[in-house]
Amino acid sequence: MITQIIKKYSVHELLQKVGSVFCTQDTAVDRSRLRSTRLMSLAVCGISGVLILLMSGQAIAQSAAEKKMNRLTAQWYNAVVSGLKLDAGKFQLVQGNTAVGATSDSVWAFFDLLPPRSVSHYNKPERTRSFSQTYGALISSLMPYTAQGMRTLLANSYLSWETYSSHPENLPLIFPMDEAGNVDFAEIRVMQFAEWSRMNGIDTRTRKAGLTLLKQTDALATAMTQWTAVNGKFAYTASVDDVLSQVSQGHARSASMDSKVSSSDVKRFWLSGGVEGIYDIFGGATAGEWSIFTSHLRAAGLQISASFDRVGTVLGGPYDLKSQYSPDLHEHSPWFNESALRVAKINNNNKVWKNSQPTWEQMFGRYGTMQRRVSGLVAVDGVTVTMTSTYSVPKADQSRVRARFAEGFFPFFGAEGKGGWSNSVQFNNDGTFRAVSTSQRGNPQIIGVLVEPIDQSLTKAEAKLIRNSLILGKVVACNQVSAKELGKCKFDNSDLRSRMNCPTCCAQRKALLWISRDHKMAC
């Protein structure tokens, strides 16, 4: 089993898993210690707390073949950034089966990946984490502002209420709507509590007090209800039609590289945690005999040139505000709460975080999982890739090599007859070859994603203000503030309105927070 896992994952992936998964010992693994220790046992734990494997540091030493493939990937990355005129500070190369697909679900799958700290990644579900699921785990570890009041009120019944409210089956059949036509997530919790208290024989005084508490503005409680309400159907704001539209309006571009001379330096990019390449030239399963062939090919050097009829970029992100325009979102509900995520990010304390996993360190620490997110896709259409090499393939092997190329080859791996791809190989008299892979117009491919830090939109001044307010213990709900007390209302688009009372501010759908003169805060 260990041998199979070593073949499946690179060193970079194993270290990344160690640095972010949650272990049964309730301890975060310090990846810097792993790098500084020559011989060590390496424990990788699953989210469920089940021990997956133990192996020695020597067993996961990066192979020479993998290093060479990573070098080729880095060279191709530089060629794409230069040729397609992309921002190397945001672009991350996507490899593998990268067809856009026919539905928005296929597009959302790209937005839902959690980008590794690398200039590239190989896109397979079993090798990438889900942003929505990681976000959900994070939200479930936060302490709603009303939690302490509800815990005190319900005493031994609190755990029952918390379990009930977090289960999708206990949501109302018809969601309540506010005056603007958006789902009222605070009212959902009120309805849930009314039903739970009736089912559990909660007395009238306790029920009324609980309803009063839950009617307060509570971004963290709202965030959990939002995530639960979608019941696993996580939508994103960019649709397949958006991708097709942007690609159809895009410009023609090209990229080329020579493995002998092209630069493989990617250290200057903010993503420079390394390169995640695949382990062979071919897209199909590779037997041991082919590793010899590909090592000869890499040693001889190869040249790759690619032309793209159209290149387009579409921006998007997790569905956070109700959309009236996208048909694909009509059947979906917003599930992402930027305000709650910001509160979680800037507050590493037990006032916001429960004493459970995942912890703040596992999410936002040096090797935390929730460091960045996909903010856009770069798609290409009408692709022609040409590979040439001075390596001379023996005549006896040429038919097998031709069959192997038909399964797809670096850097697109488009298998013959799938996704609009066609592949051909022409051998010269001396055994050198020219391989061509083509994807006709109308079969757009995702060549990469745009990545941004998770807290990019959070200003330092705002972070300091919220942090100070929470440290001082002055987080309040609007019903604890006089309506005559005026403050400033901060919106999620950075607008700031003065002389507004707390209830009026927090009633605004886009309000981030209300701050009084003495730093009391709500929303």
Short mmCIF file of C-alpha atoms in Angstrom, two decimals:
data_model
loop_
_atom_site.label_atom_id
_atom_site.label_comp_id
_atom_site.label_asym_id
_atom_site.label_seq_id
_atom_site.Cartn_x
_atom_site.Cartn_y
_atom_site.Cartn_z
CA MET A 1 0.00 0.00 0.00
CA ILE A 2 2.83 2.40 0.86
CA THR A 3 4.38 1.81 -2.56
CA GLN A 4 1.08 2.68 -4.26
CA ILE A 5 0.73 5.90 -2.29
CA ILE A 6 4.32 6.92 -3.04
CA LYS A 7 3.63 6.50 -6.77
CA LYS A 8 0.37 8.43 -6.55
CA TYR A 9 1.56 11.53 -4.69
CA SER A 10 4.58 13.75 -5.08
CA VAL A 11 6.68 14.99 -2.16
CA HIS A 12 5.07 18.40 -2.52
CA GLU A 13 1.58 16.90 -2.25
CA LEU A 14 2.48 14.75 0.77
CA LEU A 15 3.96 17.71 2.61
CA GLN A 16 0.91 19.77 1.73
CA LYS A 17 -1.40 17.08 3.08
CA VAL A 18 0.61 16.84 6.30
CA GLY A 19 0.50 20.60 6.78
CA SER A 20 -3.26 20.92 6.53
CA VAL A 21 -5.14 17.77 7.48
CA PHE A 22 -6.48 17.15 10.94
CA CYS A 23 -4.86 14.43 13.07
CA THR A 24 -6.23 12.22 15.81
CA GLN A 25 -3.60 13.55 18.22
CA ASP A 26 -5.11 17.06 17.87
CA THR A 27 -1.71 18.39 16.84
CA ALA A 28 -0.76 20.32 13.73
CA VAL A 29 2.28 18.95 11.92
CA ASP A 30 5.16 21.40 11.59
CA ARG A 31 6.30 21.02 7.99
CA SER A 32 9.55 22.91 8.63
CA ARG A 33 10.57 20.13 11.03
CA LEU A 34 9.88 17.56 8.33
CA ARG A 35 12.18 19.34 5.92
CA SER A 36 14.98 19.64 8.46
CA THR A 37 14.91 15.98 9.49
CA ARG A 38 16.66 13.45 7.25
CA LEU A 39 15.09 10.31 8.70
CA MET A 40 11.66 10.64 10.20
CA SER A 41 8.34 8.89 10.39
CA LEU A 42 5.64 10.80 8.59
CA ALA A 43 2.07 10.53 9.79
CA VAL A 44 -0.71 11.61 7.49
CA CYS A 45 -4.17 11.78 9.01
CA GLY A 46 -7.52 12.13 7.26
CA ILE A 47 -10.21 14.65 8.18
CA SER A 48 -12.10 11.76 9.75
CA GLY A 49 -9.14 11.16 12.07
CA VAL A 50 -8.21 7.82 10.51
CA LEU A 51 -4.49 7.13 10.15
CA ILE A 52 -3.71 6.57 6.47
CA LEU A 53 -0.03 5.75 6.31
CA LEU A 54 3.38 5.76 7.95
CA MET A 55 6.55 5.95 5.93
CA SER A 56 10.15 7.09 6.22
CA GLY A 57 11.60 10.27 4.79
CA GLN A 58 13.86 8.26 2.52
CA ALA A 59 10.85 6.56 0.90
CA ILE A 60 9.40 9.82 -0.40
CA ALA A 61 12.58 11.30 -1.81
CA GLN A 62 11.76 13.08 -5.04
CA SER A 63 12.81 10.98 -8.04
CA ALA A 64 15.02 12.31 -10.80
CA ALA A 65 12.20 11.67 -13.31
CA GLU A 66 9.77 13.77 -11.28
CA LYS A 67 12.28 16.60 -11.02
CA LYS A 68 12.68 16.59 -14.80
CA MET A 69 8.92 16.66 -15.35
CA ASN A 70 8.59 19.50 -12.87
CA ARG A 71 11.29 21.37 -14.77
CA LEU A 72 9.37 20.88 -18.02
CA THR A 73 6.18 22.07 -16.30
CA ALA A 74 7.95 25.19 -15.03
CA GLN A 75 9.28 25.91 -18.53
CA TRP A 76 5.81 25.47 -20.00
CA TYR A 77 4.36 27.72 -17.28
CA ASN A 78 6.78 30.50 -18.20
CA ALA A 79 5.97 30.04 -21.89
CA VAL A 80 2.21 30.31 -21.26
CA VAL A 81 2.54 33.37 -19.02
CA SER A 82 4.66 35.13 -21.63
CA GLY A 83 2.78 34.04 -24.73
CA LEU A 84 -0.74 34.61 -23.38
CA LYS A 85 0.25 37.87 -21.64
CA LEU A 86 -0.90 36.72 -18.19
CA ASP A 87 -0.13 38.05 -14.72
CA ALA A 88 2.38 35.62 -13.18
CA GLY A 89 1.40 36.93 -9.74
CA LYS A 90 -2.09 35.44 -10.16
CA PHE A 91 -1.93 32.71 -12.80
CA GLN A 92 -1.73 29.02 -11.93
CA LEU A 93 -1.34 26.40 -14.65
CA VAL A 94 -3.93 23.61 -14.76
CA GLN A 95 -2.92 20.27 -16.29
CA GLY A 96 -4.78 17.06 -16.97
CA ASN A 97 -8.30 16.68 -18.34
CA THR A 98 -9.24 20.35 -18.59
CA ALA A 99 -12.23 20.54 -20.97
CA VAL A 100 -14.75 23.21 -20.01
CA GLY A 101 -17.71 20.86 -20.36
CA ALA A 102 -21.31 21.55 -21.35
CA THR A 103 -22.79 22.74 -18.05
CA SER A 104 -22.04 25.32 -15.40
CA ASP A 105 -21.39 22.49 -12.93
CA SER A 106 -18.26 21.61 -14.88
CA VAL A 107 -17.12 25.24 -14.70
CA TRP A 108 -17.91 25.47 -10.99
CA ALA A 109 -15.71 22.42 -10.38
CA PHE A 110 -12.70 24.54 -11.41
CA PHE A 111 -13.75 27.39 -9.11
CA ASP A 112 -14.29 24.91 -6.26
CA LEU A 113 -10.73 23.60 -6.25
CA LEU A 114 -8.52 24.83 -3.44
CA PRO A 115 -5.31 25.97 -5.18
CA PRO A 116 -2.07 24.53 -3.75
CA ARG A 117 0.93 26.77 -3.13
CA SER A 118 2.36 26.08 -6.53
CA VAL A 119 2.55 27.60 -10.00
CA SER A 120 0.74 24.54 -11.36
CA HIS A 121 -1.42 21.64 -10.32
CA TYR A 122 -2.67 18.45 -11.93
CA ASN A 123 -6.45 18.58 -11.98
CA LYS A 124 -7.88 15.35 -10.64
CA PRO A 125 -10.66 15.25 -8.00
CA GLU A 126 -8.72 12.88 -5.76
CA ARG A 127 -5.71 15.20 -5.83
CA THR A 128 -7.41 18.53 -5.15
CA ARG A 129 -9.34 19.79 -2.15
CA SER A 130 -12.77 21.39 -2.33
CA PHE A 131 -13.04 25.07 -1.41
CA SER A 132 -16.71 24.77 -0.42
CA GLN A 133 -16.15 21.76 1.85
CA THR A 134 -13.11 23.36 3.48
CA TYR A 135 -15.07 26.57 4.00
CA GLY A 136 -17.90 24.55 5.55
CA ALA A 137 -15.52 22.85 7.97
CA LEU A 138 -14.15 26.27 8.91
CA ILE A 139 -17.58 27.82 9.48
CA SER A 140 -18.65 24.91 11.67
CA SER A 141 -15.69 25.64 13.97
CA LEU A 142 -16.75 29.22 14.65
CA MET A 143 -18.63 30.48 17.69
CA PRO A 144 -21.72 32.53 16.72
CA TYR A 145 -22.17 35.74 18.69
CA THR A 146 -25.41 34.35 20.09
CA ALA A 147 -23.90 30.96 21.00
CA GLN A 148 -22.96 31.81 24.57
CA GLY A 149 -26.41 33.21 25.27
CA MET A 150 -28.09 30.14 23.75
CA ARG A 151 -25.77 27.79 25.66
CA THR A 152 -26.61 29.49 28.94
CA LEU A 153 -30.31 29.53 28.13
CA LEU A 154 -30.61 25.90 27.01
CA ALA A 155 -28.01 24.34 29.34
CA ASN A 156 -27.92 20.57 28.69
CA SER A 157 -30.24 20.91 25.68
CA TYR A 158 -27.85 23.18 23.76
CA LEU A 159 -26.00 20.36 21.99
CA SER A 160 -29.33 18.96 20.78
CA TRP A 161 -30.28 22.35 19.36
CA GLU A 162 -26.90 22.86 17.70
CA THR A 163 -27.07 19.42 16.05
CA TYR A 164 -30.65 20.00 14.90
CA SER A 165 -29.96 23.42 13.37
CA SER A 166 -26.92 22.22 11.42
CA HIS A 167 -28.69 19.34 9.62
CA PRO A 168 -30.11 20.04 6.13
CA GLU A 169 -33.15 17.82 6.77
CA ASN A 170 -34.29 20.23 9.48
CA LEU A 171 -34.53 23.26 7.22
CA PRO A 172 -38.02 24.67 6.49
CA LEU A 173 -39.63 23.36 3.29
CA ILE A 174 -40.14 26.93 2.05
CA PHE A 175 -37.43 29.46 2.84
CA PRO A 176 -38.57 32.82 4.21
CA MET A 177 -37.67 35.86 2.09
CA ASP A 178 -36.84 39.43 3.10
CA GLU A 179 -38.33 42.57 1.52
CA ALA A 180 -35.67 42.59 -1.21
CA GLY A 181 -36.57 39.05 -2.27
CA ASN A 182 -33.51 37.37 -0.74
CA VAL A 183 -33.52 34.33 1.51
CA ASP A 184 -33.75 35.46 5.15
CA PHE A 185 -31.23 33.15 6.81
CA ALA A 186 -31.70 34.65 10.26
CA GLU A 187 -35.43 33.90 10.03
CA ILE A 188 -34.61 30.31 9.03
CA ARG A 189 -32.84 29.83 12.38
CA VAL A 190 -35.81 31.37 14.16
CA MET A 191 -38.17 28.94 12.40
CA GLN A 192 -35.86 26.02 13.19
CA PHE A 193 -35.75 26.95 16.87
CA ALA A 194 -39.52 27.29 17.06
CA GLU A 195 -39.91 23.78 15.62
CA TRP A 196 -37.10 22.28 17.73
CA SER A 197 -38.42 23.79 20.96
CA ARG A 198 -41.93 22.46 20.21
CA MET A 199 -40.59 18.96 19.47
CA ASN A 200 -38.50 18.93 22.65
CA GLY A 201 -41.08 20.38 25.03
CA ILE A 202 -39.14 23.57 25.78
CA ASP A 203 -41.09 25.85 28.13
CA THR A 204 -42.63 29.09 26.85
CA ARG A 205 -40.25 31.44 28.70
CA THR A 206 -37.14 29.67 27.34
CA ARG A 207 -38.64 29.48 23.84
CA LYS A 208 -39.38 33.22 23.75
CA ALA A 209 -35.93 34.10 25.09
CA GLY A 210 -34.29 31.88 22.46
CA LEU A 211 -36.31 33.43 19.64
CA THR A 212 -35.28 36.89 20.84
CA LEU A 213 -31.60 35.89 20.82
CA LEU A 214 -31.76 34.35 17.36
CA LYS A 215 -33.38 37.44 15.85
CA GLN A 216 -30.19 39.40 16.54
CA THR A 217 -27.85 40.16 13.67
CA ASP A 218 -25.24 37.39 13.78
CA ALA A 219 -22.97 37.00 10.75
CA LEU A 220 -21.42 33.74 11.98
CA ALA A 221 -24.75 32.03 12.66
CA THR A 222 -26.06 33.28 9.32
CA ALA A 223 -23.00 31.88 7.55
CA MET A 224 -23.56 28.41 8.99
CA THR A 225 -27.24 28.47 8.03
CA GLN A 226 -26.35 29.60 4.50
CA TRP A 227 -23.88 26.76 4.05
CA THR A 228 -26.29 24.17 5.46
CA ALA A 229 -29.22 25.44 3.39
CA VAL A 230 -27.67 24.62 0.01
CA ASN A 231 -27.36 20.93 1.01
CA GLY A 232 -24.21 20.28 -1.01
CA LYS A 233 -25.19 22.28 -4.13
CA PHE A 234 -22.46 24.90 -4.16
CA ALA A 235 -22.82 27.36 -7.02
CA TYR A 236 -20.32 29.94 -8.27
CA THR A 237 -20.96 33.26 -9.98
CA ALA A 238 -19.47 32.43 -13.41
CA SER A 239 -21.45 30.17 -15.75
CA VAL A 240 -20.49 28.05 -18.73
CA ASP A 241 -22.12 30.71 -20.94
CA ASP A 242 -19.81 33.33 -19.41
CA VAL A 243 -16.78 31.22 -20.31
CA LEU A 244 -17.96 30.58 -23.86
CA SER A 245 -18.77 34.27 -24.35
CA GLN A 246 -15.37 35.46 -23.12
CA VAL A 247 -13.50 32.89 -25.20
CA SER A 248 -15.43 33.77 -28.37
CA GLN A 249 -14.36 37.41 -27.93
CA GLY A 250 -10.75 36.55 -27.08
CA HIS A 251 -7.58 37.14 -29.08
CA ALA A 252 -5.30 34.62 -30.78
CA ARG A 253 -2.17 33.79 -28.81
CA SER A 254 0.78 31.36 -28.96
CA ALA A 255 3.40 29.89 -26.63
CA SER A 256 6.62 27.97 -27.21
CA MET A 257 9.47 26.43 -25.22
CA ASP A 258 12.72 24.52 -25.69
CA SER A 259 13.64 22.19 -22.83
CA LYS A 260 17.34 22.84 -23.45
CA VAL A 261 17.28 26.62 -23.14
CA SER A 262 13.93 27.87 -21.78
CA SER A 263 13.88 29.25 -18.26
CA SER A 264 12.42 27.11 -15.47
CA ASP A 265 12.77 29.83 -12.83
CA VAL A 266 9.42 30.39 -11.10
CA LYS A 267 10.80 31.54 -7.74
CA ARG A 268 9.92 35.16 -8.41
CA PHE A 269 6.17 34.47 -8.29
CA TRP A 270 4.13 34.74 -5.09
CA LEU A 271 2.79 31.23 -5.72
CA SER A 272 6.32 29.85 -5.71
CA GLY A 273 5.81 26.98 -3.32
CA GLY A 274 7.10 24.77 -6.09
CA VAL A 275 5.79 23.00 -9.16
CA GLU A 276 3.32 20.14 -9.32
CA GLY A 277 3.94 18.22 -12.54
CA ILE A 278 2.85 14.79 -13.61
CA TYR A 279 5.39 12.04 -13.84
CA ASP A 280 5.54 11.29 -17.54
CA ILE A 281 5.26 12.71 -21.04
CA PHE A 282 2.18 10.63 -21.85
CA GLY A 283 -1.33 11.06 -20.53
CA GLY A 284 -2.14 7.34 -20.46
CA ALA A 285 -1.07 4.88 -17.76
CA THR A 286 2.64 4.32 -18.12
CA ALA A 287 4.30 0.93 -17.65
CA GLY A 288 7.89 0.65 -16.44
CA GLU A 289 9.26 0.21 -19.96
CA TRP A 290 8.03 3.66 -20.96
CA SER A 291 9.94 5.44 -18.20
CA ILE A 292 13.11 4.51 -20.11
CA PHE A 293 11.72 5.95 -23.34
CA THR A 294 10.61 9.20 -21.72
CA SER A 295 13.92 9.61 -19.89
CA HIS A 296 15.73 9.33 -23.27
CA LEU A 297 13.27 11.84 -24.72
CA ARG A 298 13.85 14.35 -21.92
CA ALA A 299 17.62 13.85 -22.13
CA ALA A 300 17.66 14.54 -25.87
CA GLY A 301 15.51 17.61 -25.36
CA LEU A 302 12.19 18.55 -26.85
CA GLN A 303 10.58 21.64 -28.32
CA ILE A 304 6.92 22.51 -27.85
CA SER A 305 4.94 25.17 -29.66
CA ALA A 306 1.22 25.83 -29.23
CA SER A 307 -1.21 28.14 -30.98
CA PHE A 308 -4.61 29.19 -29.66
CA ASP A 309 -7.31 30.67 -31.89
CA ARG A 310 -8.98 32.34 -28.91
CA VAL A 311 -7.96 33.07 -25.32
CA GLY A 312 -10.47 34.43 -22.80
CA THR A 313 -10.62 35.11 -19.06
CA VAL A 314 -13.76 34.94 -16.93
CA LEU A 315 -13.87 36.17 -13.33
CA GLY A 316 -16.01 34.62 -10.62
CA GLY A 317 -16.19 33.32 -7.10
CA PRO A 318 -18.39 31.56 -4.56
CA TYR A 319 -22.07 32.50 -4.75
CA ASP A 320 -22.58 35.11 -2.04
CA LEU A 321 -25.31 37.55 -3.11
CA LYS A 322 -28.63 36.67 -4.73
CA SER A 323 -28.43 37.08 -8.50
CA GLN A 324 -31.36 38.15 -10.63
CA TYR A 325 -29.47 37.80 -13.90
CA SER A 326 -27.86 34.38 -14.21
CA PRO A 327 -30.34 31.62 -15.17
CA ASP A 328 -27.96 29.01 -13.75
CA LEU A 329 -28.28 30.53 -10.28
CA HIS A 330 -32.09 30.73 -10.10
CA GLU A 331 -32.33 27.30 -8.51
CA HIS A 332 -29.42 27.91 -6.15
CA SER A 333 -29.03 29.79 -2.92
CA PRO A 334 -26.03 31.92 -1.82
CA TRP A 335 -23.80 29.91 0.50
CA PHE A 336 -20.63 31.98 0.98
CA ASN A 337 -20.36 34.70 3.63
CA GLU A 338 -17.37 37.00 3.18
CA SER A 339 -18.02 38.83 6.45
CA ALA A 340 -17.90 35.64 8.50
CA LEU A 341 -14.71 34.53 6.79
CA ARG A 342 -13.06 37.86 7.56
CA VAL A 343 -14.02 37.63 11.22
CA ALA A 344 -12.55 34.11 11.35
CA LYS A 345 -9.34 35.15 9.60
CA ILE A 346 -8.42 38.05 11.83
CA ASN A 347 -9.41 36.56 15.18
CA ASN A 348 -7.27 33.70 16.44
CA ASN A 349 -8.98 33.44 19.82
CA ASN A 350 -11.59 31.45 21.73
CA LYS A 351 -14.18 34.20 21.41
CA VAL A 352 -14.62 33.35 17.73
CA TRP A 353 -13.22 29.79 17.45
CA LYS A 354 -14.58 26.74 19.22
CA ASN A 355 -12.23 24.36 20.99
CA SER A 356 -12.43 21.86 18.13
CA GLN A 357 -10.94 21.08 14.73
CA PRO A 358 -10.23 22.56 12.31
CA THR A 359 -8.37 25.23 14.25
CA TRP A 360 -7.35 28.72 13.17
CA GLU A 361 -3.79 27.45 12.63
CA GLN A 362 -4.97 24.62 10.39
CA MET A 363 -6.99 27.06 8.31
CA PHE A 364 -4.93 30.28 8.25
CA GLY A 365 -1.56 29.42 9.78
CA ARG A 366 1.71 29.22 7.87
CA TYR A 367 0.73 25.91 6.29
CA GLY A 368 -3.02 26.38 6.60
CA THR A 369 -5.47 25.02 4.05
CA MET A 370 -7.55 28.19 3.54
CA GLN A 371 -4.82 30.44 2.16
CA ARG A 372 -6.13 31.27 -1.33
CA ARG A 373 -9.02 30.80 -3.70
CA VAL A 374 -9.75 30.74 -7.42
CA SER A 375 -10.95 34.13 -8.69
CA GLY A 376 -11.03 33.41 -12.41
CA LEU A 377 -10.48 30.94 -15.24
CA VAL A 378 -8.30 31.27 -18.33
CA ALA A 379 -9.80 29.32 -21.24
CA VAL A 380 -8.44 28.62 -24.72
CA ASP A 381 -10.15 27.34 -27.86
CA GLY A 382 -8.83 26.09 -31.18
CA VAL A 383 -5.61 24.52 -29.90
CA THR A 384 -2.72 23.10 -31.90
CA VAL A 385 0.27 21.70 -30.00
CA THR A 386 3.43 20.51 -31.77
CA MET A 387 6.24 18.56 -30.11
CA THR A 388 9.55 17.77 -31.83
CA SER A 389 12.68 16.09 -30.52
CA THR A 390 16.14 15.01 -31.63
CA TYR A 391 15.66 11.68 -29.88
CA SER A 392 15.74 8.82 -32.42
CA VAL A 393 13.02 6.25 -31.76
CA PRO A 394 14.02 2.72 -32.87
CA LYS A 395 11.91 1.55 -35.80
CA ALA A 396 10.71 -1.49 -33.84
CA ASP A 397 9.21 0.82 -31.19
CA GLN A 398 7.58 3.37 -33.46
CA SER A 399 4.14 1.74 -33.68
CA ARG A 400 3.91 1.49 -29.89
CA VAL A 401 5.12 5.07 -29.51
CA ARG A 402 2.47 6.20 -31.99
CA ALA A 403 -0.24 4.42 -29.95
CA ARG A 404 1.06 6.04 -26.78
CA PHE A 405 0.93 9.52 -28.29
CA ALA A 406 -2.69 8.85 -29.29
CA GLU A 407 -3.54 8.68 -25.58
CA GLY A 408 -2.43 12.29 -25.18
CA PHE A 409 0.87 13.91 -24.37
CA PHE A 410 2.44 16.80 -22.50
CA PRO A 411 1.29 19.51 -21.92
CA PHE A 412 -2.45 18.95 -22.72
CA PHE A 413 -2.95 15.15 -22.57
CA GLY A 414 -5.96 15.23 -24.91
CA ALA A 415 -6.78 11.62 -25.78
CA GLU A 416 -7.57 10.83 -29.42
CA GLY A 417 -11.30 11.15 -30.11
CA LYS A 418 -12.17 12.68 -26.74
CA GLY A 419 -13.07 16.31 -26.16
CA GLY A 420 -12.41 17.20 -29.78
CA TRP A 421 -8.76 16.09 -29.69
CA SER A 422 -6.90 14.42 -32.57
CA ASN A 423 -3.26 13.32 -32.38
CA SER A 424 -0.70 12.30 -35.00
CA VAL A 425 3.00 11.40 -35.08
CA GLN A 426 5.32 11.58 -38.09
CA PHE A 427 8.71 9.83 -37.91
CA ASN A 428 11.69 10.96 -39.94
CA ASN A 429 14.16 8.56 -41.53
CA ASP A 430 16.52 8.90 -38.58
CA GLY A 431 13.75 8.10 -36.08
CA THR A 432 13.24 11.66 -34.84
CA PHE A 433 9.63 12.71 -34.84
CA ARG A 434 7.04 15.47 -34.96
CA ALA A 435 3.90 14.94 -32.86
CA VAL A 436 0.84 17.18 -33.33
CA SER A 437 -2.22 17.36 -31.08
CA THR A 438 -5.21 19.43 -32.17
CA SER A 439 -8.47 20.46 -30.51
CA GLN A 440 -10.87 22.03 -33.00
CA ARG A 441 -12.76 25.26 -32.27
CA GLY A 442 -15.84 24.66 -30.16
CA ASN A 443 -14.03 22.55 -27.54
CA PRO A 444 -12.67 25.15 -25.07
CA GLN A 445 -10.11 24.02 -22.52
CA ILE A 446 -9.17 25.51 -19.16
CA ILE A 447 -5.45 26.20 -19.37
CA GLY A 448 -5.20 27.77 -15.92
CA VAL A 449 -6.87 29.64 -13.09
CA LEU A 450 -6.38 33.03 -11.48
CA VAL A 451 -5.62 32.80 -7.77
CA GLU A 452 -5.90 35.41 -5.05
CA PRO A 453 -5.11 35.42 -1.31
CA ILE A 454 -8.20 34.65 0.73
CA ASP A 455 -8.15 37.99 2.53
CA GLN A 456 -7.10 40.22 -0.37
CA SER A 457 -10.15 42.46 -0.04
CA LEU A 458 -9.65 43.03 3.67
CA THR A 459 -7.83 46.30 4.40
CA LYS A 460 -5.30 46.51 7.23
CA ALA A 461 -7.15 49.38 8.84
CA GLU A 462 -10.44 47.48 8.90
CA ALA A 463 -8.73 44.37 10.23
CA LYS A 464 -7.12 46.31 13.08
CA LEU A 465 -10.41 47.95 14.02
CA ILE A 466 -12.35 44.69 14.15
CA ARG A 467 -9.53 42.91 16.00
CA ASN A 468 -9.36 45.61 18.67
CA SER A 469 -13.14 45.56 19.08
CA LEU A 470 -13.18 41.81 19.64
CA ILE A 471 -10.19 41.79 21.98
CA LEU A 472 -11.90 44.41 24.14
CA GLY A 473 -14.97 42.20 24.34
CA LYS A 474 -17.21 44.89 22.88
CA VAL A 475 -18.96 42.81 20.25
CA VAL A 476 -22.64 43.63 20.61
CA ALA A 477 -25.92 42.91 18.88
CA CYS A 478 -28.21 45.70 17.79
CA ASN A 479 -30.82 45.12 20.46
CA GLN A 480 -28.18 46.02 23.06
CA VAL A 481 -27.58 49.41 21.47
CA SER A 482 -29.83 52.43 21.76
CA ALA A 483 -31.45 53.44 18.48
CA LYS A 484 -30.33 56.98 19.27
CA GLU A 485 -26.66 55.95 19.24
CA LEU A 486 -25.17 56.77 15.84
CA GLY A 487 -22.08 55.25 14.27
CA LYS A 488 -20.51 54.35 10.94
CA CYS A 489 -21.82 51.65 8.62
CA LYS A 490 -19.20 49.79 6.59
CA PHE A 491 -20.34 47.98 3.42
CA ASP A 492 -18.68 45.07 1.62
CA ASN A 493 -17.93 47.27 -1.41
CA SER A 494 -15.86 49.59 0.87
CA ASP A 495 -18.55 52.29 1.06
CA LEU A 496 -18.73 53.99 4.46
CA ARG A 497 -21.81 55.85 5.73
CA SER A 498 -21.77 57.96 8.87
CA ARG A 499 -24.52 58.89 11.33
CA MET A 500 -26.46 55.65 11.04
CA ASN A 501 -27.90 53.70 13.93
CA CYS A 502 -27.15 50.03 14.44
CA PRO A 503 -30.49 48.43 13.35
CA THR A 504 -30.63 50.53 10.18
CA CYS A 505 -27.08 49.57 9.22
CA CYS A 506 -27.44 45.87 9.87
CA ALA A 507 -30.69 45.71 7.95
CA GLN A 508 -28.71 46.52 4.81
CA ARG A 509 -27.98 43.33 2.89
CA LYS A 510 -24.44 44.43 1.98
CA ALA A 511 -23.51 45.79 5.40
CA LEU A 512 -20.27 44.42 6.78
CA LEU A 513 -20.21 46.05 10.20
CA TRP A 514 -21.52 48.93 12.30
CA ILE A 515 -19.06 50.73 14.57
CA SER A 516 -19.95 53.19 17.30
CA ARG A 517 -17.75 55.99 18.59
CA ASP A 518 -16.44 53.81 21.44
CA HIS A 519 -15.85 50.85 19.08
CA LYS A 520 -18.92 48.78 19.86
CA MET A 521 -19.67 46.63 16.84
CA ALA A 522 -22.44 44.60 15.22
CA CYS A 523 -23.26 42.85 11.89
#
